[in-house]
XYZ file of C-alpha atoms in Angstrom:
589
model
C -38.508 -9.656 4.603
C -40.729 -10.427 7.600
C -40.117 -8.363 10.736
C -38.378 -10.171 13.571
C -40.603 -11.426 16.357
C -40.287 -9.861 19.831
C -38.943 -13.172 21.098
C -36.200 -13.365 18.441
C -35.260 -9.748 19.054
C -34.881 -10.333 22.785
C -32.808 -13.455 22.138
C -30.544 -11.480 19.788
C -30.065 -8.765 22.396
C -29.249 -11.352 25.035
C -26.701 -13.044 22.786
C -25.096 -9.727 21.856
C -24.868 -8.752 25.529
C -23.280 -12.076 26.436
C -20.733 -11.838 23.633
C -19.863 -8.271 24.598
C -19.328 -9.231 28.240
C -17.190 -12.195 27.195
C -15.017 -10.014 25.005
C -14.580 -7.487 27.807
C -13.451 -10.244 30.154
C -11.014 -11.638 27.586
C -9.431 -8.312 26.696
C -9.131 -7.296 30.335
C -7.442 -10.595 31.148
C -5.029 -10.502 28.210
C -4.153 -6.992 26.982
C -1.635 -8.166 24.381
C -0.048 -5.678 21.966
C -2.258 -2.808 23.027
C -1.909 0.920 23.190
C -4.520 2.736 25.231
C -6.443 2.139 28.426
C -5.096 -0.875 30.271
C -6.906 -3.987 29.140
C -9.085 -2.476 26.407
C -7.136 -3.636 23.385
C -7.464 -0.289 21.639
C -4.389 -0.297 19.424
C -1.043 -1.817 18.516
C 2.454 -0.475 18.155
C 3.736 -2.907 15.543
C 7.278 -3.810 14.509
C 7.386 -1.874 11.254
C 5.804 1.232 9.734
C 2.294 0.323 8.640
C 1.908 -2.604 11.046
C 0.490 -0.520 13.886
C -3.264 -0.230 14.328
C -4.789 3.164 15.012
C -6.449 3.549 18.362
C -10.137 3.064 17.815
C -11.885 4.130 21.001
C -11.127 7.850 20.743
C -13.191 8.223 17.590
C -16.429 7.108 19.224
C -16.243 8.735 22.641
C -16.863 12.256 23.769
C -13.657 14.149 22.998
C -13.703 15.941 26.364
C -13.849 12.653 28.246
C -11.076 11.202 26.096
C -8.838 14.182 26.787
C -9.209 13.490 30.529
C -8.013 9.885 30.278
C -4.447 8.933 31.187
C -2.728 7.729 28.016
C 0.655 6.901 26.577
C 0.848 9.253 23.588
C 4.306 8.787 22.089
C 7.355 6.500 22.192
C 10.876 7.183 20.921
C 12.957 4.211 22.141
C 15.558 4.137 19.367
C 16.949 7.557 18.381
C 19.998 7.608 16.145
C 22.227 9.001 18.905
C 24.840 6.720 20.442
C 23.444 4.541 23.240
C 19.983 5.901 22.389
C 20.735 9.079 24.325
C 17.664 11.250 24.699
C 15.074 8.456 24.344
C 11.714 9.482 25.743
C 8.008 8.803 25.978
C 5.073 11.183 26.239
C 2.079 10.594 28.503
C -1.132 12.424 29.310
C -1.902 12.841 33.023
C -5.345 14.312 33.794
C -4.164 15.568 37.210
C -1.288 15.451 39.649
C -0.939 12.265 41.634
C 1.008 9.126 42.378
C 1.990 8.250 38.802
C 4.700 5.803 37.732
C 5.983 3.696 34.843
C 6.738 -0.026 34.779
C 7.960 -2.523 32.196
C 7.925 -5.512 34.540
C 11.643 -5.152 35.285
C 12.128 -1.467 35.976
C 9.942 1.076 37.721
C 10.281 4.833 37.790
C 8.226 7.475 39.528
C 6.835 10.460 37.654
C 7.253 13.785 39.475
C 4.271 14.226 41.795
C 3.486 17.718 40.501
C 3.368 16.641 36.830
C 0.093 16.880 34.910
C -1.173 17.440 31.393
C 0.935 16.324 28.417
C 4.329 15.345 29.811
C 7.489 14.094 28.096
C 9.510 11.792 30.350
C 13.217 11.097 29.975
C 16.295 10.035 31.926
C 18.349 12.498 29.845
C 16.405 15.768 29.430
C 19.403 17.619 27.994
C 19.538 15.402 24.912
C 15.772 14.947 24.762
C 15.092 18.669 24.354
C 16.508 18.766 20.824
C 14.608 15.604 19.856
C 11.302 17.051 21.052
C 11.900 20.355 19.279
C 12.743 18.497 16.072
C 9.606 16.358 16.321
C 7.364 19.383 16.817
C 8.988 21.188 13.889
C 8.751 18.227 11.502
C 5.406 16.651 12.447
C 3.487 18.955 14.765
C 1.762 17.659 17.844
C -1.483 16.191 16.523
C -3.659 18.481 18.626
C -2.477 17.153 22.008
C -0.404 20.192 22.911
C 3.284 20.832 23.460
C 4.625 18.441 26.131
C 6.376 19.645 29.260
C 9.692 17.818 29.638
C 10.308 16.205 33.041
C 13.093 13.975 34.274
C 12.164 10.501 35.451
C 12.881 9.637 39.057
C 14.718 6.369 38.524
C 16.272 4.156 35.872
C 13.780 3.363 33.097
C 15.325 2.422 29.715
C 13.106 2.045 26.645
C 14.021 -1.186 24.881
C 14.546 -0.785 21.122
C 13.925 -4.513 20.690
C 10.400 -4.296 22.099
C 8.735 -3.889 25.462
C 5.516 -3.596 27.437
C 5.117 -0.273 29.197
C 2.497 0.429 31.827
C 1.433 3.849 33.034
C 0.348 3.319 36.635
C -1.619 5.309 39.167
C -1.283 4.285 42.791
C 0.409 1.120 41.572
C -2.407 0.082 39.210
C -1.968 0.053 35.419
C -4.275 2.557 33.726
C -2.677 2.608 30.245
C -0.536 0.041 28.450
C 1.525 -0.100 25.270
C 3.067 -3.310 23.924
C 5.504 -2.932 21.030
C 7.948 -5.090 19.121
C 11.080 -3.822 17.372
C 11.324 -0.041 17.183
C 13.021 0.888 13.871
C 15.958 3.237 14.348
C 14.964 6.879 14.217
C 11.233 6.062 14.179
C 8.647 7.391 16.601
C 5.313 5.842 17.515
C 2.423 8.170 18.286
C -1.093 7.281 19.318
C -2.601 9.637 16.744
C -0.578 7.880 14.009
C -1.026 4.298 15.161
C 2.312 3.319 13.555
C 6.058 3.867 13.628
C 7.207 6.756 11.436
C 10.635 8.174 10.589
C 11.285 11.877 10.723
C 9.817 13.701 7.754
C 7.454 10.928 6.641
C 3.925 12.120 5.945
C 1.375 9.678 4.462
C -0.052 11.017 1.237
C -3.670 10.862 0.084
C -4.640 9.413 -3.272
C -4.460 12.310 -5.755
C -7.136 12.086 -8.434
C -6.801 13.952 -11.728
C -9.767 14.288 -14.060
C -9.894 14.642 -17.825
C -6.171 14.332 -18.458
C -4.585 13.329 -21.739
C -3.028 9.884 -21.480
C -0.696 7.911 -23.754
C 0.048 4.318 -22.715
C 3.068 2.434 -24.039
C 5.043 -0.747 -23.507
C 8.757 -1.475 -23.575
C 10.967 -2.519 -25.297
C 8.628 -1.580 -28.163
C 8.545 2.212 -27.570
C 11.775 3.472 -25.987
C 11.270 6.985 -27.393
C 7.971 7.615 -25.620
C 9.259 7.971 -22.026
C 12.119 10.294 -23.034
C 10.309 12.562 -25.513
C 8.891 14.736 -22.683
C 12.419 15.142 -21.295
C 13.654 16.331 -24.675
C 10.875 18.925 -24.971
C 11.000 20.394 -21.437
C 11.164 24.206 -21.288
C 10.492 25.058 -17.650
C 11.012 22.164 -15.240
C 12.420 18.657 -15.474
C 12.308 16.435 -12.397
C 13.512 12.854 -12.704
C 13.139 10.294 -9.914
C 14.402 6.745 -10.037
C 15.803 3.741 -8.292
C 18.891 3.949 -10.503
C 20.076 6.073 -13.417
C 22.319 4.322 -15.927
C 21.187 5.631 -19.308
C 23.613 7.707 -21.376
C 20.695 8.925 -23.466
C 18.776 10.153 -20.424
C 21.908 11.841 -19.067
C 22.344 13.663 -22.394
C 18.762 14.940 -22.210
C 19.155 16.148 -18.626
C 22.376 17.998 -19.442
C 20.835 19.446 -22.593
C 17.830 20.722 -20.648
C 20.076 22.353 -18.044
C 22.113 24.003 -20.808
C 18.982 25.647 -22.213
C 17.951 27.039 -18.822
C 15.445 24.439 -17.640
C 15.248 23.770 -13.893
C 16.541 20.175 -13.720
C 16.609 18.042 -10.571
C 17.374 14.346 -10.088
C 16.572 12.001 -7.185
C 17.884 8.422 -6.898
C 18.263 5.625 -4.351
C 21.601 5.494 -2.566
C 21.723 1.785 -1.739
C 20.250 -0.239 -4.613
C 20.503 -4.010 -4.365
C 23.960 -4.994 -5.590
C 25.442 -1.597 -4.785
C 25.778 1.744 -6.568
C 27.288 1.283 -10.019
C 30.350 3.142 -11.241
C 28.515 3.806 -14.494
C 25.742 5.627 -12.624
C 28.339 7.573 -10.669
C 30.062 8.742 -13.860
C 26.756 9.832 -15.382
C 25.692 11.668 -12.233
C 29.098 13.375 -12.058
C 28.496 14.717 -15.544
C 24.908 15.714 -14.777
C 25.889 17.513 -11.571
C 28.741 19.298 -13.371
C 26.136 20.748 -15.756
C 24.437 22.471 -12.833
C 21.747 19.871 -12.167
C 20.779 19.356 -8.534
C 21.276 15.648 -7.783
C 19.928 14.273 -4.515
C 20.430 10.769 -3.136
C 18.150 9.118 -0.590
C 20.721 7.666 1.773
C 20.470 9.712 4.960
C 19.987 8.609 8.548
C 17.346 7.859 9.658
C 15.961 6.735 6.342
C 12.244 7.120 5.663
C 12.153 4.286 3.134
C 13.968 1.019 2.739
C 14.372 1.837 -0.966
C 13.402 4.750 -3.176
C 12.067 2.450 -5.893
C 9.824 4.955 -7.727
C 10.375 5.613 -11.440
C 8.831 8.802 -12.806
C 9.560 12.152 -14.405
C 7.905 15.556 -14.569
C 8.548 17.620 -17.687
C 6.660 20.931 -17.637
C 2.986 19.865 -17.566
C 3.606 16.260 -18.536
C 4.294 13.293 -16.279
C 5.892 9.942 -17.076
C 5.216 6.977 -14.773
C 7.072 3.731 -15.414
C 7.654 0.204 -14.264
C 11.222 0.454 -15.610
C 14.476 1.977 -14.447
C 16.222 4.805 -16.263
C 18.803 2.575 -17.909
C 19.358 0.656 -21.131
C 17.544 -2.501 -20.045
C 14.494 -0.459 -19.036
C 13.726 2.838 -20.737
C 16.400 2.069 -23.321
C 14.325 -0.810 -24.676
C 17.220 -3.265 -24.486
C 15.735 -6.035 -22.349
C 12.655 -5.657 -20.190
C 8.972 -5.960 -20.859
C 7.734 -2.861 -19.109
C 4.636 -0.703 -18.999
C 4.443 3.069 -18.880
C 2.130 6.027 -19.299
C 2.536 9.711 -20.183
C -0.024 12.228 -18.934
C -0.728 15.794 -19.992
C -2.929 18.735 -19.010
C -5.948 18.248 -16.736
C -7.682 19.278 -13.531
C -7.449 17.336 -10.277
C -8.755 16.764 -6.788
C -7.677 14.570 -3.894
C -9.742 11.808 -2.362
C -9.849 10.554 1.197
C -8.781 12.680 4.156
C -7.324 15.746 2.472
C -6.772 19.388 3.191
C -8.265 22.242 1.225
C -4.957 22.786 -0.560
C -4.861 19.142 -1.653
C -8.312 19.446 -3.181
C -7.582 22.564 -5.229
C -8.781 22.315 -8.834
C -6.411 23.148 -11.642
C -3.535 20.868 -10.658
C -2.234 18.264 -13.071
C -0.860 14.799 -12.463
C 2.524 16.389 -13.138
C 1.903 18.888 -10.331
C 1.039 16.079 -7.917
C 4.229 14.230 -8.830
C 6.255 17.435 -8.571
C 4.944 17.914 -5.021
C 5.975 14.351 -4.193
C 9.426 14.967 -5.682
C 9.916 18.132 -3.632
C 8.863 16.350 -0.456
C 11.299 13.489 -0.977
C 14.208 15.524 -2.348
C 14.158 17.970 0.570
C 13.584 15.402 3.336
C 16.225 14.860 6.029
C 17.385 11.575 4.476
C 18.144 13.180 1.086
C 21.841 13.956 0.598
C 23.634 16.042 -1.973
C 25.504 14.159 -4.690
C 28.870 15.521 -3.537
C 28.268 14.406 0.045
C 27.140 10.952 -1.032
C 29.988 10.523 -3.504
C 32.680 11.294 -0.962
C 31.912 8.271 1.224
C 30.519 5.699 -1.236
C 32.287 2.843 -2.977
C 31.133 2.150 -6.527
C 31.324 -1.044 -8.559
C 31.459 -1.802 -12.255
C 28.426 -3.342 -13.955
C 27.408 -4.408 -17.428
C 24.986 -2.734 -19.818
C 22.141 -4.442 -21.652
C 22.365 -4.281 -25.452
C 19.546 -6.464 -26.747
C 17.436 -5.594 -29.785
C 13.767 -6.484 -30.096
C 10.971 -6.020 -32.652
C 8.255 -3.398 -32.350
C 4.971 -5.227 -31.867
C 2.852 -2.680 -30.011
C 2.984 0.954 -31.063
C 1.456 3.355 -28.511
C -2.104 4.347 -29.408
C -3.225 7.924 -29.959
C -3.583 9.972 -26.794
C -6.951 9.741 -25.105
C -8.651 11.490 -22.186
C -8.994 9.688 -18.876
C -9.274 10.129 -15.134
C -6.166 9.019 -13.242
C -5.156 8.389 -9.640
C -1.636 8.853 -8.296
C -0.881 6.081 -5.798
C 2.126 5.943 -3.479
C 3.715 3.798 -0.810
C 4.099 3.743 2.053
C 0.480 4.666 2.405
C -2.275 4.080 -0.098
C -1.147 2.067 -3.148
C -1.550 -1.504 -1.896
C -4.922 -0.729 -0.306
C -6.120 0.875 -3.524
C -5.007 -2.067 -5.662
C -6.779 -4.530 -3.399
C -9.932 -2.393 -3.409
C -9.964 -2.262 -7.206
C -9.497 -6.023 -7.489
C -12.191 -6.660 -4.894
C -14.592 -4.518 -6.949
C -13.780 -6.203 -10.293
C -16.718 -7.586 -12.265
C -15.209 -8.876 -15.502
C -11.433 -9.245 -15.751
C -8.231 -8.861 -13.774
C -4.918 -9.254 -15.599
C -1.847 -8.981 -13.376
C 1.817 -8.919 -14.376
C 4.799 -8.796 -11.998
C 8.274 -10.315 -12.001
C 7.440 -12.258 -8.848
C 5.060 -12.093 -5.881
C 5.298 -12.506 -2.151
C 3.607 -15.891 -2.529
C 0.047 -17.166 -2.571
C -0.683 -15.426 0.737
C 0.483 -12.005 -0.441
C -2.430 -9.620 0.042
C -2.653 -8.660 -3.646
C -2.497 -12.306 -4.712
C -5.191 -13.108 -2.152
C -7.353 -10.418 -3.747
C -6.809 -12.049 -7.155
C -7.840 -15.398 -5.704
C -10.996 -13.904 -4.206
C -11.888 -12.362 -7.554
C -11.367 -15.691 -9.325
C -13.507 -17.464 -6.723
C -16.444 -15.187 -7.494
C -16.185 -15.811 -11.233
C -14.006 -12.943 -12.476
C -11.622 -13.876 -15.322
C -8.250 -13.635 -13.545
C -4.797 -14.143 -15.055
C -1.389 -13.628 -13.449
C 1.786 -13.517 -15.565
C 5.181 -13.741 -13.836
C 8.798 -13.676 -14.944
C 10.660 -16.619 -16.415
C 14.094 -15.137 -15.647
C 16.455 -17.744 -14.195
C 16.528 -16.083 -10.772
C 12.709 -15.991 -10.562
C 11.809 -19.298 -12.163
C 11.963 -21.568 -9.108
C 9.900 -19.228 -6.929
C 7.366 -18.611 -9.669
C 7.065 -22.297 -10.513
C 6.197 -22.950 -6.869
C 3.439 -20.324 -7.102
C 2.036 -21.912 -10.260
C 1.949 -25.288 -8.531
C 0.383 -23.910 -5.358
C -2.477 -22.247 -7.249
C -2.964 -25.046 -9.777
C -6.267 -26.191 -8.252
C -7.763 -22.698 -7.995
C -9.753 -20.851 -10.683
C -6.955 -18.302 -11.222
C -4.706 -18.804 -14.276
C -1.002 -18.329 -13.503
C 1.707 -18.556 -16.170
C 5.466 -18.063 -16.394
C 6.465 -15.783 -19.248
C 8.155 -17.190 -22.355
C 9.395 -14.103 -24.285
C 10.422 -16.017 -27.451
C 12.618 -13.221 -28.732
C 10.121 -10.370 -28.250
C 11.799 -9.092 -25.060
C 14.310 -10.340 -22.514
C 12.302 -10.721 -19.308
C 9.157 -9.487 -17.584
C 9.848 -6.483 -15.373
C 6.427 -4.804 -15.608
C 4.318 -4.259 -12.510
C 0.793 -3.701 -13.745
C -2.881 -4.555 -13.581
C -5.841 -4.392 -15.904
C -9.034 -4.351 -13.835
C -12.197 -4.139 -15.940
C -11.860 -0.789 -17.760
C -8.901 0.543 -15.773
C -5.159 -0.075 -15.821
C -2.585 0.438 -13.059
C 1.074 1.015 -13.944
C 4.079 1.667 -11.729
C 6.982 0.495 -9.625
C 5.242 -1.553 -6.911
C 6.375 -5.151 -6.621
C 3.918 -7.451 -4.903
C 5.646 -8.052 -1.594
C 5.004 -6.654 1.844
C 8.269 -4.753 2.057
C 7.536 -2.816 -1.127
C 4.029 -1.959 0.055
C 5.001 -0.776 3.538
C 8.670 0.255 3.477
C 9.573 1.500 -0.021
C 8.758 4.710 -1.839
C 6.767 3.439 -4.813
C 4.673 5.324 -7.370
C 1.810 3.984 -9.471
C -0.757 5.572 -11.755
C -4.262 4.160 -12.158
C -5.829 5.095 -15.514
C -9.598 4.785 -15.842
C -10.216 4.348 -19.548
C -11.371 1.325 -21.532
C -9.155 1.953 -24.553
C -6.059 2.240 -22.355
C -7.008 -0.925 -20.479
C -7.539 -2.732 -23.784
C -4.147 -1.604 -25.121
C -2.370 -3.171 -22.158
C -4.650 -6.225 -22.357
C -3.661 -6.878 -25.976
C 0.049 -6.689 -25.134
C -0.617 -8.871 -22.107
C -2.371 -11.519 -24.194
C 0.574 -11.672 -26.584
C 2.994 -12.031 -23.690
C 0.807 -14.714 -22.152
C 0.917 -16.844 -25.276
C 4.406 -15.850 -26.373
C 3.055 -14.677 -29.739
C 0.665 -12.234 -31.384
C -2.872 -11.321 -30.457
C -5.562 -13.055 -32.514
C -9.235 -12.278 -32.885
C -11.555 -15.182 -32.157
C -13.008 -16.463 -35.447
C -16.546 -15.785 -34.285
C -15.863 -12.065 -33.941
C -14.143 -11.400 -37.256
C -17.236 -11.225 -39.463
C -19.355 -9.081 -37.173
C -16.760 -6.594 -36.012
C -17.685 -3.807 -38.441
C -21.372 -4.109 -37.649
C -20.834 -4.060 -33.914
C -20.220 -0.337 -33.495
C -22.869 -0.026 -30.822
C -21.129 -2.671 -28.747
C -17.575 -1.772 -29.697
C -16.365 -1.697 -26.101
C -17.545 -5.219 -25.371
C -16.133 -6.547 -28.653
C -12.782 -4.874 -28.044
C -12.464 -6.577 -24.701
C -13.480 -10.024 -25.900
C -11.036 -9.908 -28.802
C -8.148 -10.516 -26.403
C -7.694 -14.285 -26.365
C -5.551 -16.354 -23.989
C -5.720 -19.710 -25.755
């Protein structure tokens, strides 16, 4: 490449300067949805967890100078107390002075002798407990413990959204715009998002050289429960629902032989909590099993939709619920994986403890279980049962042929992905890095503009072989048909499943991306990615990816997997290229 001429360089500098000045003028004139210095557009307090944007200017400036700037550090407009008693905000004042707050309708003076990190409230008596609770549950992010001061004037914080200005001598020096504040959620500048009490984003946990056994349902209903049957030390089971008599028997049996058994389920599943589940959990709890239900207030997640188990050193991660239609093999096409012994490390921004070698995928899931089961929104079974109405529901009883036996265990590297937090970002990153193939299966999506579907479309546009299989169940068919029609002119292949007696309906949530597979509970909609507790496991191994790809190809065509004629004769002689042959043998004709 030829070096740029002095003239072109000077022109570039001039253009860059002009653009920068223009942007400064625009952002100063219209500081919409910002959190930071007035008019700089440095962050957003969005309407839901995950929608807020982290303040960006503090990472590039001298930390001493930043600490001297007046800022709005924290908002708590919507506590769970009646009439939002105790609501507060926290500001940073570099020195004493003529400070005030304004939302365009109300103004309130800040005590003239206030400086440093200051919590401001109209009701300090009730705010004290809220501040103490916040410090105990989340720390202070390095900004220091705030001094609580009473506002001089009426200044309510609107739960429905507001624009708050921190003023000095009547001039705005820091601004926060926010939309709806979810009940019980706080916004902090160091978070850049709304968070409920007890929620802590988790890093991706990577586990190396672990034994892995993939399987599909309804073909292999014994595989996900075998680890439960063999547990000697610990047995932790987490789910959206629990409706399987067989699973209940195994949990009770484990408790009877002295295993530590704990169960965690969602308290408000769509359609309500079934009487069948209640009867099973009554029996499980009576056997001495600790049963916890995520149904407290404020809730950290819209739904606890994760489906996994930890049995001693083994972990089971599923797309299916712990009931007959799922793990019982009675209806759903599902994917799952069992992991064994390994060593692990965490990736991304982690602490030393998170990066300690010697942990297994089971240990990482056990840590997640403990975090969720002991959080403030987790209730005991007895407490939940006393004020919950249950309803009767049916049980699936289908019977289907075994087409895909699980392969022999192999060794692979795996990543534990969770939401809210890292799972959706990680899926999109994997798809964006795909070179060869992306095979996606979900019951339904959030539409063509869903971020994961957009990633599939980008991959198809750059020549990657991309297929998306969705459910043909009656309640999904209209939505999925619309998606097929919308993407008909794009290079991505989308099909609606036709089980043809091999299973009842598609319920799997999975991906095959080149030589990796991702399995878990995450549906492809924004609510699942940002509001639910979801768990997925990414397995980096070609043989595992090919196992799922073969089952996928059969589901795509509604029949068996066939080798292309051109590969049959040369298969035995192709040992050197076995990986490439194995991938190409999956046909979608």
